[in-house]
PDB file of C-alpha atoms and ligand atoms in Angstrom:
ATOM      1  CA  UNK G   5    -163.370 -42.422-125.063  1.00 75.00           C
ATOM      2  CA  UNK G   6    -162.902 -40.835-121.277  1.00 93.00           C
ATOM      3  CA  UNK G   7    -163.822 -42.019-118.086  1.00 98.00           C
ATOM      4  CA  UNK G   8    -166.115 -39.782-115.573  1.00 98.00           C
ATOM      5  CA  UNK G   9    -163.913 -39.606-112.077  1.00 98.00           C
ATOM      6  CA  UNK G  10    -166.177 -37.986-109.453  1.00 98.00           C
ATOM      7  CA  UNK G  11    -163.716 -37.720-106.726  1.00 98.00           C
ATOM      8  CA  UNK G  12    -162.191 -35.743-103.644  1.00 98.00           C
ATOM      9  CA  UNK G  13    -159.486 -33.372-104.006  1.00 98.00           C
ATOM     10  CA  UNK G  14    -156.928 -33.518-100.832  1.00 98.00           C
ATOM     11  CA  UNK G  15    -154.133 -31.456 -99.405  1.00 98.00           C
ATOM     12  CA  UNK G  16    -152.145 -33.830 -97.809  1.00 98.00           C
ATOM     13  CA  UNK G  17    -150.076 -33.204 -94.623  1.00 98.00           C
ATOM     14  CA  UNK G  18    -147.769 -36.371 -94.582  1.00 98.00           C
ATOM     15  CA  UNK G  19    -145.500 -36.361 -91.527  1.00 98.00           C
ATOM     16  CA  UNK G  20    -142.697 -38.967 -91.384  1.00 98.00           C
ATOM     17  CA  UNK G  21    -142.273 -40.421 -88.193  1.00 98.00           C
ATOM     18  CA  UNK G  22    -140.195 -43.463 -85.997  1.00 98.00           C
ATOM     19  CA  UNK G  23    -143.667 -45.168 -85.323  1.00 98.00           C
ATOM     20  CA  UNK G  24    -147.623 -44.500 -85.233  1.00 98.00           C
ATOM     21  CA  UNK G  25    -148.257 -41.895 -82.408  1.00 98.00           C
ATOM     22  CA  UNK G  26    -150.063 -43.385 -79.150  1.00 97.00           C
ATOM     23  CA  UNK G  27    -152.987 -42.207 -77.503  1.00 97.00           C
ATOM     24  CA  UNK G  28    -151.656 -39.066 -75.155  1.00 98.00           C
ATOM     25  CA  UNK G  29    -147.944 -39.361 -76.754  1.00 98.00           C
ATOM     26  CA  UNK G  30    -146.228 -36.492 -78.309  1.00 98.00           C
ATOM     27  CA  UNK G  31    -143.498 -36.943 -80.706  1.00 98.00           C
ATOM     28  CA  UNK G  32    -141.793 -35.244 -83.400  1.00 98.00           C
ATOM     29  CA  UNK G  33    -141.910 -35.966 -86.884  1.00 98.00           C
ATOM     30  CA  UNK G  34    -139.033 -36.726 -88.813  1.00 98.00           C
ATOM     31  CA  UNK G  35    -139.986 -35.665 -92.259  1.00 98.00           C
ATOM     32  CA  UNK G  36    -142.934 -33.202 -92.923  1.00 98.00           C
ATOM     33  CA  UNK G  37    -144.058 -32.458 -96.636  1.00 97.00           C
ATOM     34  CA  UNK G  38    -147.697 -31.175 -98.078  1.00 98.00           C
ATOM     35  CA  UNK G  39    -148.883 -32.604-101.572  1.00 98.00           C
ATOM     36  CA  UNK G  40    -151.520 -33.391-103.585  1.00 98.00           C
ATOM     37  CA  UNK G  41    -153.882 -36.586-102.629  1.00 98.00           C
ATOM     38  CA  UNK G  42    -157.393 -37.487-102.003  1.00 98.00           C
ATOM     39  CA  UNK G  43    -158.483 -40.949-103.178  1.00 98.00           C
ATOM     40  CA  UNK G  44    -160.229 -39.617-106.592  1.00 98.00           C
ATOM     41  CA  UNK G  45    -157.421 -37.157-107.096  1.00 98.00           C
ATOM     42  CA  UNK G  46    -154.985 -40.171-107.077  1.00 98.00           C
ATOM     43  CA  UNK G  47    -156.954 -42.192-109.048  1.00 98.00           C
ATOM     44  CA  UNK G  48    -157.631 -39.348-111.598  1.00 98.00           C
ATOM     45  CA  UNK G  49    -153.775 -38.813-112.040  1.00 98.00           C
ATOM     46  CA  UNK G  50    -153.133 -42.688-112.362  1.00 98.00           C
ATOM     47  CA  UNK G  51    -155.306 -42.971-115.115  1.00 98.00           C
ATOM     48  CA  UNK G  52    -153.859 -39.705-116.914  1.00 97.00           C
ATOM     49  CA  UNK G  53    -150.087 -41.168-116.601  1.00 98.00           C
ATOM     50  CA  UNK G  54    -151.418 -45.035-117.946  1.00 98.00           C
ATOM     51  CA  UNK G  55    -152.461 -42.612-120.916  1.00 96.00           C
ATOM     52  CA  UNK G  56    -156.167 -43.050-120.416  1.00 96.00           C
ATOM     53  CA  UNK G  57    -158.558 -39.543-121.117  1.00 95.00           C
ATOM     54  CA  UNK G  58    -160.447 -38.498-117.712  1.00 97.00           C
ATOM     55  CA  UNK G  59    -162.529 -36.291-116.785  1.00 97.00           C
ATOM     56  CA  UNK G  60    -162.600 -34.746-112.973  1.00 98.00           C
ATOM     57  CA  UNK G  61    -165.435 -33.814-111.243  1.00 98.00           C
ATOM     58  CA  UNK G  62    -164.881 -32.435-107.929  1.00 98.00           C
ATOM     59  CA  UNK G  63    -164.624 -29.629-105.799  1.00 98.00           C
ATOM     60  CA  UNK G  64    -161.901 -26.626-104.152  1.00 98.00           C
ATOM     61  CA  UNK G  65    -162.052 -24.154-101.746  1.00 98.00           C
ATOM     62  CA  UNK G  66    -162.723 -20.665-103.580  1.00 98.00           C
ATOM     63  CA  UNK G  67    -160.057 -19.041-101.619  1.00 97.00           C
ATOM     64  CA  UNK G  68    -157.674 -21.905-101.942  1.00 98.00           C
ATOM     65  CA  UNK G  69    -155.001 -20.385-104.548  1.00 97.00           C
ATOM     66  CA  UNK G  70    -152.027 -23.196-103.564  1.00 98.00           C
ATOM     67  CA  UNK G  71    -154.113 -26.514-104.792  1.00 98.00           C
ATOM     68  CA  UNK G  72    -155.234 -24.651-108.278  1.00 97.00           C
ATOM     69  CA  UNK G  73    -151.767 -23.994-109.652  1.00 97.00           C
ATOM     70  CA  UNK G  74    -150.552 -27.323-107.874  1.00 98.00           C
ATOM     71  CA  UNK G  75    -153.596 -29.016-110.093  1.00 97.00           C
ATOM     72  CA  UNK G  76    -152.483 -27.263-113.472  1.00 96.00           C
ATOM     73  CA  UNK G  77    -148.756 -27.871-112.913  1.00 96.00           C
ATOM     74  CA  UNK G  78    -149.528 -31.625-112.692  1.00 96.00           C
ATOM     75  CA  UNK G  79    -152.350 -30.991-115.843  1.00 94.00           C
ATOM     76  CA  UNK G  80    -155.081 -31.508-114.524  1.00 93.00           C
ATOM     77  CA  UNK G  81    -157.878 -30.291-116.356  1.00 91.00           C
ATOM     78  CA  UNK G  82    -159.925 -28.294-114.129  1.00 94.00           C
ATOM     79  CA  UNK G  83    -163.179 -27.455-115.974  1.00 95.00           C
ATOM     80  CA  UNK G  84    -164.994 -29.838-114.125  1.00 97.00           C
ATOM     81  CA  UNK G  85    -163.986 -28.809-110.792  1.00 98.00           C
ATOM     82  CA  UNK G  86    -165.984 -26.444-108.995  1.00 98.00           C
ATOM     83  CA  UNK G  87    -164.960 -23.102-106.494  1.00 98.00           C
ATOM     84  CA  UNK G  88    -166.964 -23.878-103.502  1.00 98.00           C
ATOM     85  CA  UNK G  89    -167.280 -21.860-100.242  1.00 98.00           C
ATOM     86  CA  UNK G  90    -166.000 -24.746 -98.175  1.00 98.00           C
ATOM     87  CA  UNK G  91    -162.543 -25.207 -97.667  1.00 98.00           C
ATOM     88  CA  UNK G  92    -160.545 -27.153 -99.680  1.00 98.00           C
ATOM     89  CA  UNK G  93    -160.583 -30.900 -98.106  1.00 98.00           C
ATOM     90  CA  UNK G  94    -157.323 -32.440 -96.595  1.00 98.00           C
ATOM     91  CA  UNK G  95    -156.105 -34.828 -95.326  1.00 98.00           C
ATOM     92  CA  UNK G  96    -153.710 -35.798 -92.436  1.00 98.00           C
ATOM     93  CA  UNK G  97    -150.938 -38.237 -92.601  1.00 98.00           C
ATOM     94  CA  UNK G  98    -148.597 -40.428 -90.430  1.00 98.00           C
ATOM     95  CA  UNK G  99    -145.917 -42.580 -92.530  1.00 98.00           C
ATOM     96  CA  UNK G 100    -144.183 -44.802 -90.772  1.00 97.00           C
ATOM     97  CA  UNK G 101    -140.182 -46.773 -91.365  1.00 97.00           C
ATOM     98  CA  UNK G 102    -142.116 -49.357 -93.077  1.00 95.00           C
ATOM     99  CA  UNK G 103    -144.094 -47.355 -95.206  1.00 95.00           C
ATOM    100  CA  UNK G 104    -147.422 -47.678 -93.570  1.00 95.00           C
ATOM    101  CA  UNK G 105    -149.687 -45.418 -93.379  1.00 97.00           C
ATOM    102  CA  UNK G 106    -152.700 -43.530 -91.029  1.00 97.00           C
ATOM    103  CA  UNK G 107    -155.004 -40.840 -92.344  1.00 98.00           C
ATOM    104  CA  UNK G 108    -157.117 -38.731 -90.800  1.00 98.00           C
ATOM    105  CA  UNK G 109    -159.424 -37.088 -93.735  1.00 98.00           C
ATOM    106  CA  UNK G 110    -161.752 -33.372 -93.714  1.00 98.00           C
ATOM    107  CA  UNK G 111    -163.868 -33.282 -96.240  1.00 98.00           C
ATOM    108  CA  UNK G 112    -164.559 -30.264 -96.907  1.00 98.00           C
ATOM    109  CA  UNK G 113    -165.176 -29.084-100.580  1.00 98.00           C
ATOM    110  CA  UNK G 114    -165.252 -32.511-101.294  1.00 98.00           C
ATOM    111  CA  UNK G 115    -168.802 -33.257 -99.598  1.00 98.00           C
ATOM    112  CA  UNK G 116    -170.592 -29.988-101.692  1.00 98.00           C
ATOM    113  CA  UNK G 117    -170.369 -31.995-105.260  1.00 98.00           C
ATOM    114  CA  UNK G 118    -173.756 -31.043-107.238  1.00 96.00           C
ATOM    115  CA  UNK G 119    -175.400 -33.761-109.136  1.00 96.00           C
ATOM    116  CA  UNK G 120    -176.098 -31.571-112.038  1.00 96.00           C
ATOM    117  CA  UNK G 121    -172.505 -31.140-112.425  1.00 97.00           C
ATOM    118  CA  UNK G 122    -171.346 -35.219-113.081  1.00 97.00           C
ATOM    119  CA  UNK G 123    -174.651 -34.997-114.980  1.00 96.00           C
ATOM    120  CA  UNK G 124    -173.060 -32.703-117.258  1.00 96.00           C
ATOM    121  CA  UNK G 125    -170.466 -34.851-117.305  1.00 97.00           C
ATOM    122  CA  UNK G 126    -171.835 -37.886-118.441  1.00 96.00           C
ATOM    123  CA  UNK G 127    -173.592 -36.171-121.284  1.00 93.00           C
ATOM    124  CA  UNK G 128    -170.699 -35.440-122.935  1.00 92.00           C
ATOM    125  CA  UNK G 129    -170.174 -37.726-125.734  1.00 90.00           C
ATOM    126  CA  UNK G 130    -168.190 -40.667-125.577  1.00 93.00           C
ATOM    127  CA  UNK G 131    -167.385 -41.724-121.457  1.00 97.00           C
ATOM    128  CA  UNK G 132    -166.812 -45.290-120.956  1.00 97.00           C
ATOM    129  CA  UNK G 133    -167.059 -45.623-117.572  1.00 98.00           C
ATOM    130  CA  UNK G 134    -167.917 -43.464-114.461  1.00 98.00           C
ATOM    131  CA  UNK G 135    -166.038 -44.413-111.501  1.00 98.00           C
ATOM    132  CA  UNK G 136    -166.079 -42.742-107.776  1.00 98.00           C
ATOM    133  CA  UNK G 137    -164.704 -43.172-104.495  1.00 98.00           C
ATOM    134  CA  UNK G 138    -166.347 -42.769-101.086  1.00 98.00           C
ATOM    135  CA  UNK G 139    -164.901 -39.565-100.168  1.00 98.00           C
ATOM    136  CA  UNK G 140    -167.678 -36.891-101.492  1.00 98.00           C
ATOM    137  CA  UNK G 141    -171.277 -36.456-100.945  1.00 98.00           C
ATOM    138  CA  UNK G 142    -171.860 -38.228-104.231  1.00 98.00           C
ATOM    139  CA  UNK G 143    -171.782 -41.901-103.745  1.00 98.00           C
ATOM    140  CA  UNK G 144    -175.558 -42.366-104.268  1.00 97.00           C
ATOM    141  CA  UNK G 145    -175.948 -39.795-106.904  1.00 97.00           C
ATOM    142  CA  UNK G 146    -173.250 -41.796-108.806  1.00 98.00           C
ATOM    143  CA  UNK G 147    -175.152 -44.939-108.582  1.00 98.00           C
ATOM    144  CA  UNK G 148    -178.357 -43.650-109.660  1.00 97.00           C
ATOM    145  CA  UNK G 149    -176.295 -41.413-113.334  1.00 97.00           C
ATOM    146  CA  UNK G 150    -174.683 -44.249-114.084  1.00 98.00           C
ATOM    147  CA  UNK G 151    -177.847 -46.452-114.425  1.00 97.00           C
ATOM    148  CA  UNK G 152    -179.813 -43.421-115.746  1.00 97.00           C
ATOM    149  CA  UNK G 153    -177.437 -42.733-118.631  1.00 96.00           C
ATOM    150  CA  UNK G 154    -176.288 -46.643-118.576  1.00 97.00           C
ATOM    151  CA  UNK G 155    -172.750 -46.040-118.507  1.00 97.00           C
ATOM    152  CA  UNK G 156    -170.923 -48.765-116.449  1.00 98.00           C
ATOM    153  CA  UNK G 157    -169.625 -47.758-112.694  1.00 98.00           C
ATOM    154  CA  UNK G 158    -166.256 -48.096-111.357  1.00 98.00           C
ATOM    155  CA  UNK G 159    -167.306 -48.239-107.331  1.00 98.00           C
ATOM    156  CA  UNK G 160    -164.038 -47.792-105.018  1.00 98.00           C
ATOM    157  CA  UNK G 161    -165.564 -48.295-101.395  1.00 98.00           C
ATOM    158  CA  UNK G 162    -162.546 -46.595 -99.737  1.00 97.00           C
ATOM    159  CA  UNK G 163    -162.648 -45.044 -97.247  1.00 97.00           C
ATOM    160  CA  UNK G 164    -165.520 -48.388 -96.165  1.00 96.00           C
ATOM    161  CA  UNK G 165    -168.705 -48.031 -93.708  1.00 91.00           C
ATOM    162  CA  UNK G 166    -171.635 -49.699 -92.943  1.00 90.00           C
ATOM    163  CA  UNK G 167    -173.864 -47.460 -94.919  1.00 94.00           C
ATOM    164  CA  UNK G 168    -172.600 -48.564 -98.264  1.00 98.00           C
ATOM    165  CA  UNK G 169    -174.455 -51.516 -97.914  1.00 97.00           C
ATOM    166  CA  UNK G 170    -177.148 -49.911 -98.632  1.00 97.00           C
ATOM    167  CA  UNK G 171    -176.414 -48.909-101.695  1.00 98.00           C
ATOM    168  CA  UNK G 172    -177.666 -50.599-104.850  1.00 98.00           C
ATOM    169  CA  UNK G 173    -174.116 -52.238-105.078  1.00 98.00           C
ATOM    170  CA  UNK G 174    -175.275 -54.547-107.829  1.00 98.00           C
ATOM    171  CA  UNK G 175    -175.157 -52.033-110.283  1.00 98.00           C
ATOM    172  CA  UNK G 176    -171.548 -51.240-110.113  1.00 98.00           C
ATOM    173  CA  UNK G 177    -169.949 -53.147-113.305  1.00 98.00           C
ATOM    174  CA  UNK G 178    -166.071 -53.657-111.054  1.00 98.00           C
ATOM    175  CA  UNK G 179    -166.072 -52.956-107.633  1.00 98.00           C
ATOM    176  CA  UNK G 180    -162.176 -52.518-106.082  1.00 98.00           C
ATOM    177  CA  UNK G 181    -161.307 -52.758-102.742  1.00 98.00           C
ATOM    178  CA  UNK G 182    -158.904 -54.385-100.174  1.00 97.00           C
ATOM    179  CA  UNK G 183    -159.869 -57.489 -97.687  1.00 96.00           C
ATOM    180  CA  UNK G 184    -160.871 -54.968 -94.921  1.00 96.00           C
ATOM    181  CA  UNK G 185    -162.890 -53.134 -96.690  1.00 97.00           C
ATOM    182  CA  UNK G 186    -164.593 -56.510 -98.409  1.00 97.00           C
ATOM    183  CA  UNK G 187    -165.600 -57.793 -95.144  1.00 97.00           C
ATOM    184  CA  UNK G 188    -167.078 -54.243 -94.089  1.00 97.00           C
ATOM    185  CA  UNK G 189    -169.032 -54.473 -97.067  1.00 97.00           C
ATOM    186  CA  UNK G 190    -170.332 -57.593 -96.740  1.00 97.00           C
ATOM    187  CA  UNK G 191    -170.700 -57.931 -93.316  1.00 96.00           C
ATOM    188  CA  UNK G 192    -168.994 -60.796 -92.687  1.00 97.00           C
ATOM    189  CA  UNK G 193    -165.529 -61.145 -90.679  1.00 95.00           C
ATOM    190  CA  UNK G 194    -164.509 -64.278 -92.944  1.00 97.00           C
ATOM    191  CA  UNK G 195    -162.681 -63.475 -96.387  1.00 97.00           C
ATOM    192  CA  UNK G 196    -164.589 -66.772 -98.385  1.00 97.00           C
ATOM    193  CA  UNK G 197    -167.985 -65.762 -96.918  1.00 98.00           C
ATOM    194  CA  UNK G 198    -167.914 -61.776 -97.945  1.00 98.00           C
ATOM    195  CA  UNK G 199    -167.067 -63.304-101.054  1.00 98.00           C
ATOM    196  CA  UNK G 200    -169.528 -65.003-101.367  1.00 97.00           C
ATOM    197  CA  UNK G 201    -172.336 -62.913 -99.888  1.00 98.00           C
ATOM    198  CA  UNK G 202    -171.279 -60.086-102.272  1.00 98.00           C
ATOM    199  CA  UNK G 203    -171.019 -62.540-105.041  1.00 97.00           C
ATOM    200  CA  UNK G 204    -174.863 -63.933-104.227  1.00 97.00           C
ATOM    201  CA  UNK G 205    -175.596 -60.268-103.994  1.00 97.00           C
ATOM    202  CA  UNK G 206    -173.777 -58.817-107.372  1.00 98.00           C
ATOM    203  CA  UNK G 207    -174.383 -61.712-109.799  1.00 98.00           C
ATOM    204  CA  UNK G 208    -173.206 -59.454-112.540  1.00 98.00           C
ATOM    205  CA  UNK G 209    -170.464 -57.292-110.807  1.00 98.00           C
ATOM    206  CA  UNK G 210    -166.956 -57.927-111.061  1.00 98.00           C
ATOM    207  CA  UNK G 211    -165.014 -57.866-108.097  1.00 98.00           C
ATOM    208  CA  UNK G 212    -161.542 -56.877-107.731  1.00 98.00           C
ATOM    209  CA  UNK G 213    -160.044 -57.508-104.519  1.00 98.00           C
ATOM    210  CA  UNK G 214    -155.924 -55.928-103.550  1.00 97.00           C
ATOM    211  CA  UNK G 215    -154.531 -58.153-101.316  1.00 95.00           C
ATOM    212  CA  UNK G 216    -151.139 -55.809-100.392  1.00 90.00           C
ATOM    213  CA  UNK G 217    -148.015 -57.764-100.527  1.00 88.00           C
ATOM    214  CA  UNK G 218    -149.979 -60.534-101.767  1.00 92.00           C
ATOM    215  CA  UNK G 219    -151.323 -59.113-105.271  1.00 95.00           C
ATOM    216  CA  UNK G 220    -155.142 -58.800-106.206  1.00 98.00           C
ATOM    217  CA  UNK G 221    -157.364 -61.326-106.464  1.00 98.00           C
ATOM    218  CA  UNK G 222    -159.732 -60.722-109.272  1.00 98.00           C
ATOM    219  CA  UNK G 223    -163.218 -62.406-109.350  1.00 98.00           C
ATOM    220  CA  UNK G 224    -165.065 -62.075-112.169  1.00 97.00           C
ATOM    221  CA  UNK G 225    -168.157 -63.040-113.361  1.00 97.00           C
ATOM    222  CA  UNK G 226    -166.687 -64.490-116.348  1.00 94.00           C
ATOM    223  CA  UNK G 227    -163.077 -65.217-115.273  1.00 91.00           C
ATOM    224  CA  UNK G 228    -161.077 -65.658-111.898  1.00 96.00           C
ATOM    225  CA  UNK G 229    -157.742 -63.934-111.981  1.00 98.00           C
ATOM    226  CA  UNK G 230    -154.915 -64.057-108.755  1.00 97.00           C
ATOM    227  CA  UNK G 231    -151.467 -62.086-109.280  1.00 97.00           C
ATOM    228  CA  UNK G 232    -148.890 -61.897-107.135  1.00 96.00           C
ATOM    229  CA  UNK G 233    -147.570 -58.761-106.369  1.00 92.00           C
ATOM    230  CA  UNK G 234    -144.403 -57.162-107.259  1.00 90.00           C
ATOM    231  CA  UNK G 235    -141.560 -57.430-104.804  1.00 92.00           C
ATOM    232  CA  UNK G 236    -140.681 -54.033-103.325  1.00 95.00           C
ATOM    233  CA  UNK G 237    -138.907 -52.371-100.622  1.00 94.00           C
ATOM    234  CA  UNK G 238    -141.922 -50.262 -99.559  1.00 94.00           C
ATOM    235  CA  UNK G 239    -141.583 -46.489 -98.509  1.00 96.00           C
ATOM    236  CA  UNK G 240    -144.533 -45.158 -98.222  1.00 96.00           C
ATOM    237  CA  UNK G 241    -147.642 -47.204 -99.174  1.00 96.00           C
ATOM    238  CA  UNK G 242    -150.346 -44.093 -99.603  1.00 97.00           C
ATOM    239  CA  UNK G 243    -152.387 -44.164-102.791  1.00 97.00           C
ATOM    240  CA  UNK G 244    -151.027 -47.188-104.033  1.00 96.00           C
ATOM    241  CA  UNK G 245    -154.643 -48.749-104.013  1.00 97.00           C
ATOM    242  CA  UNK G 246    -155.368 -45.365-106.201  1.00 98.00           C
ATOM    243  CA  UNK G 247    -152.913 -45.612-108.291  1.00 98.00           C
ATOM    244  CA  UNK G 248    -153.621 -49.401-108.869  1.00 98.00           C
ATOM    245  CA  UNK G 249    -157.155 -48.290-109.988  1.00 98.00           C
ATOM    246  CA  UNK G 250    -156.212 -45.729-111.986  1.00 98.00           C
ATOM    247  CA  UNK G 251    -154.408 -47.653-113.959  1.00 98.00           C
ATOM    248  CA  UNK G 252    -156.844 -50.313-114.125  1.00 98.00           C
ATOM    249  CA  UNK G 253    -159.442 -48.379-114.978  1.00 98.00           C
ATOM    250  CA  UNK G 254    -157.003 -46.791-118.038  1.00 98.00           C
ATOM    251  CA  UNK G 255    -156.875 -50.272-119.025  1.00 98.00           C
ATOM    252  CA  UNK G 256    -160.356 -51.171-119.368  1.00 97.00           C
ATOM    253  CA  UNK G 257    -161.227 -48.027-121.110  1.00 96.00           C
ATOM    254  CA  UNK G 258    -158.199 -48.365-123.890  1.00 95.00           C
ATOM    255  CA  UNK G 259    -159.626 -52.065-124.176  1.00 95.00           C
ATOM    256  CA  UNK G 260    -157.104 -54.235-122.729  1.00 97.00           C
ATOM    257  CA  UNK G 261    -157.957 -57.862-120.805  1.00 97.00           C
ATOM    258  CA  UNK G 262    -158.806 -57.841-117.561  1.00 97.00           C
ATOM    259  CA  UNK G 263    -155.398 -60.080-117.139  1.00 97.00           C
ATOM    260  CA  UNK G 264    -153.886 -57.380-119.215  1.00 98.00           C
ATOM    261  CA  UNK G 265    -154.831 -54.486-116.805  1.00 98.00           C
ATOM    262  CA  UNK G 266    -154.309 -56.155-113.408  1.00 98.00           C
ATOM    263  CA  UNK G 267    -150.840 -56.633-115.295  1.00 98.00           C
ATOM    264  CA  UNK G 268    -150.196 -53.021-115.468  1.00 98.00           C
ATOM    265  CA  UNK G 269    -152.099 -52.193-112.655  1.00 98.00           C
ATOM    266  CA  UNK G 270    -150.041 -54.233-110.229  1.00 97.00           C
ATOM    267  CA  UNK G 271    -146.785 -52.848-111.928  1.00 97.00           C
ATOM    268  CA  UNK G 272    -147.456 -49.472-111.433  1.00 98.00           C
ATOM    269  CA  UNK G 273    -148.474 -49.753-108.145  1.00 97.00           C
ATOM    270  CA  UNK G 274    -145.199 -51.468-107.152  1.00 97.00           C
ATOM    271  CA  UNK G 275    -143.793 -48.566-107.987  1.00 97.00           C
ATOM    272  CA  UNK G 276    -145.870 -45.978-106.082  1.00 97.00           C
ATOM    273  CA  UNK G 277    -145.014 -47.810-102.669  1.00 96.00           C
ATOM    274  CA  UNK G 278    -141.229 -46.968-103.885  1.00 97.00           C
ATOM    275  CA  UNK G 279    -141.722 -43.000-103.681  1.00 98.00           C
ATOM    276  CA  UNK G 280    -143.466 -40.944-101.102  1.00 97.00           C
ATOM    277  CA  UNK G 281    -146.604 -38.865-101.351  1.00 97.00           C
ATOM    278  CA  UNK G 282    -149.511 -39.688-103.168  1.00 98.00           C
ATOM    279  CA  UNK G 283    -149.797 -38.116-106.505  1.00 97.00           C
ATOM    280  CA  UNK G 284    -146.176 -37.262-106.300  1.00 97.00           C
ATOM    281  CA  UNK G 285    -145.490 -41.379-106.246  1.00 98.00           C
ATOM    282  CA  UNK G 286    -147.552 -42.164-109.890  1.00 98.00           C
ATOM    283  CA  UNK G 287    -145.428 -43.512-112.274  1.00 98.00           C
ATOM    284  CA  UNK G 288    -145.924 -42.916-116.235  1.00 98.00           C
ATOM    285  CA  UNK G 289    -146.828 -45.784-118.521  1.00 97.00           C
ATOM    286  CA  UNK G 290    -143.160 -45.597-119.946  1.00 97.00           C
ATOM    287  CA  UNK G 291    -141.618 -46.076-116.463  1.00 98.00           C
ATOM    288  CA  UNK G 292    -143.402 -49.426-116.476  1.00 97.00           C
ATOM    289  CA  UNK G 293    -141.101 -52.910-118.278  1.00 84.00           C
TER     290      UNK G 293
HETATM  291  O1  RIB Z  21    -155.629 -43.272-100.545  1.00 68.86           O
HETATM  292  C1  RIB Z  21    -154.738 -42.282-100.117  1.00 68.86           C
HETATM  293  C2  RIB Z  21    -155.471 -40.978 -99.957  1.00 68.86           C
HETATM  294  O2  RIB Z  21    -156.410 -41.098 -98.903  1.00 68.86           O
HETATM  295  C3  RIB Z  21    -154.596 -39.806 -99.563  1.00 68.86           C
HETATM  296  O3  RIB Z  21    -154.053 -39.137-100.672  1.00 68.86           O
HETATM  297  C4  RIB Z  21    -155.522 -38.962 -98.708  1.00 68.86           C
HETATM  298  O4  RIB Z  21    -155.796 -37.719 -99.216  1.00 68.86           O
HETATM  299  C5  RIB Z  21    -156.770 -39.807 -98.490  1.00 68.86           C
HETATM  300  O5  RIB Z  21    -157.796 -39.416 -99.298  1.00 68.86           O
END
């Protein structure tokens, strides 16, 4: 069984530096390194190293010849990812001493997905679960496959706007996302009332909500689920969220509990705020107790 990942592909910048840059400052970074990221990229890998089967739909720049053999390297199948005339998408990144992050994303490649290629996808025999991000031009087409070919949606509203509220957001079986972005969602600037809008909203959707430092709150329609997170010395928090999803999804689709997956989930991602970079920071299942 395989999940469906339609998701951006990033090259990210990441530049190390003494504190977030102000408006009209200049400084100089301490660190500067260039890896693999994007939000479905990340999420693709995470569920590859919790030993779940994925497939990735997404898209390169044609004349991009560094991200390719970074992609194999890492095994990454790439039948599913297109050669597109746009450049491949990026992304730019300050880390700061305590790990946190800003990014500054181009799309790209990333917004020319086709919808005949997830559709070819999700004929394939066999896929649990589609799941996407908001970083491509395929948020809507996503919604509309997965109720076409009923296959149930893993929705990721990261990076959050307005406009996803206009999406058909009851169809997604788990939505995952931080506080922030389940306010922006919901429209509300009080965590107990987006709840509860989006609950009154998704009767049948299960939200699960990654509270940082403070774990993930899971709220089912069945069961309610709160875990505290792992205590780390963060150093550098980017993609954790992915990687938590990753491996949640991986658990879902080999069949474990929710309880069981948040488990995993929460581990792994305590991990990936140890390393730096993004893909670079996802663990493998055995690395986990
Ligand atoms: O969630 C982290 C990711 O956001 C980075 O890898 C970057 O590429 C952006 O997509």
């Amino acid at each position: 069984m395989s999940i469906v990942n339609v998701g951006s592909i990033n090259v990210d910048h990441v530049y190390r530096v003494a504190h977030f840059t102000e408006a009209g400052e200049t400084q100089t970074a301490l660190e500067y390194q260039v890896g693999l990221g994007g939000k479905g990229l990340n999420q693709s890998i995470a569920i590859a190293r919790a030993g779940g089967d994925v497939v990735h739909v997404g898209a390169i720049g044609k004349d991009d010849s560094w991200t390719p053999a970074e992609l194999e390297k890492i095994g990454l199948d790439l039948s599913a990812v297109a050669r597109v005339d746009a450049p491949t998408g990026h992304a730019i990144i300050e880390v700061d001493l305590e790990g946190e992050n800003r990014i500054v994303i181009v799309g790209g490649a990333n917004q020319t997905l086709s919808e005949s290629a997830i559709e070819a996808a999700l004929r394939v025999d066999g896929v649990n679960y589609l799941l996407t991000q908001n970083e491509t031009n395929a948020v809507e087409h996503c919604f509309s496959l997965a109720k076409a070919h009923d296959i149930p949606l893993i929705f990721s509203p990261a990076p959050c706007d307005e406009s996803l509220r206009a999406l058909p957001l009851e169809l997604a079986k788990y939505i995952v996302l931080n506080e922030i972005e389940l306010m922006q969602l919901a429209g509300e600037d009080d965590f107990d009332r987006a709840v509860g809008a989006l609950k009154s909203r998704c009767p049948s959707t299960n939200f699960v909500v990654t509270l940082g430092g403070d774990g993930v709150e899971f709220i089912g329609v069945e069961d309610t689920i709160v875990l505290p997170a792992e205590p780390v010395e963060p150093v550098d928090t980017t993609g954790a969220g992915d990687c938590f999803l990753g491996y949640f999804a991986a658990g879902l689709d080999i069949g474990l509990t929710h309880i069981e997956a948040l488990e995993r989930a929460t581990q792994a991602a305590a991990i990936a705020v140890t390393r730096a970079g993004a893909v670079s920071a996802i663990p493998e299942l055995k690395e986990l107790s």
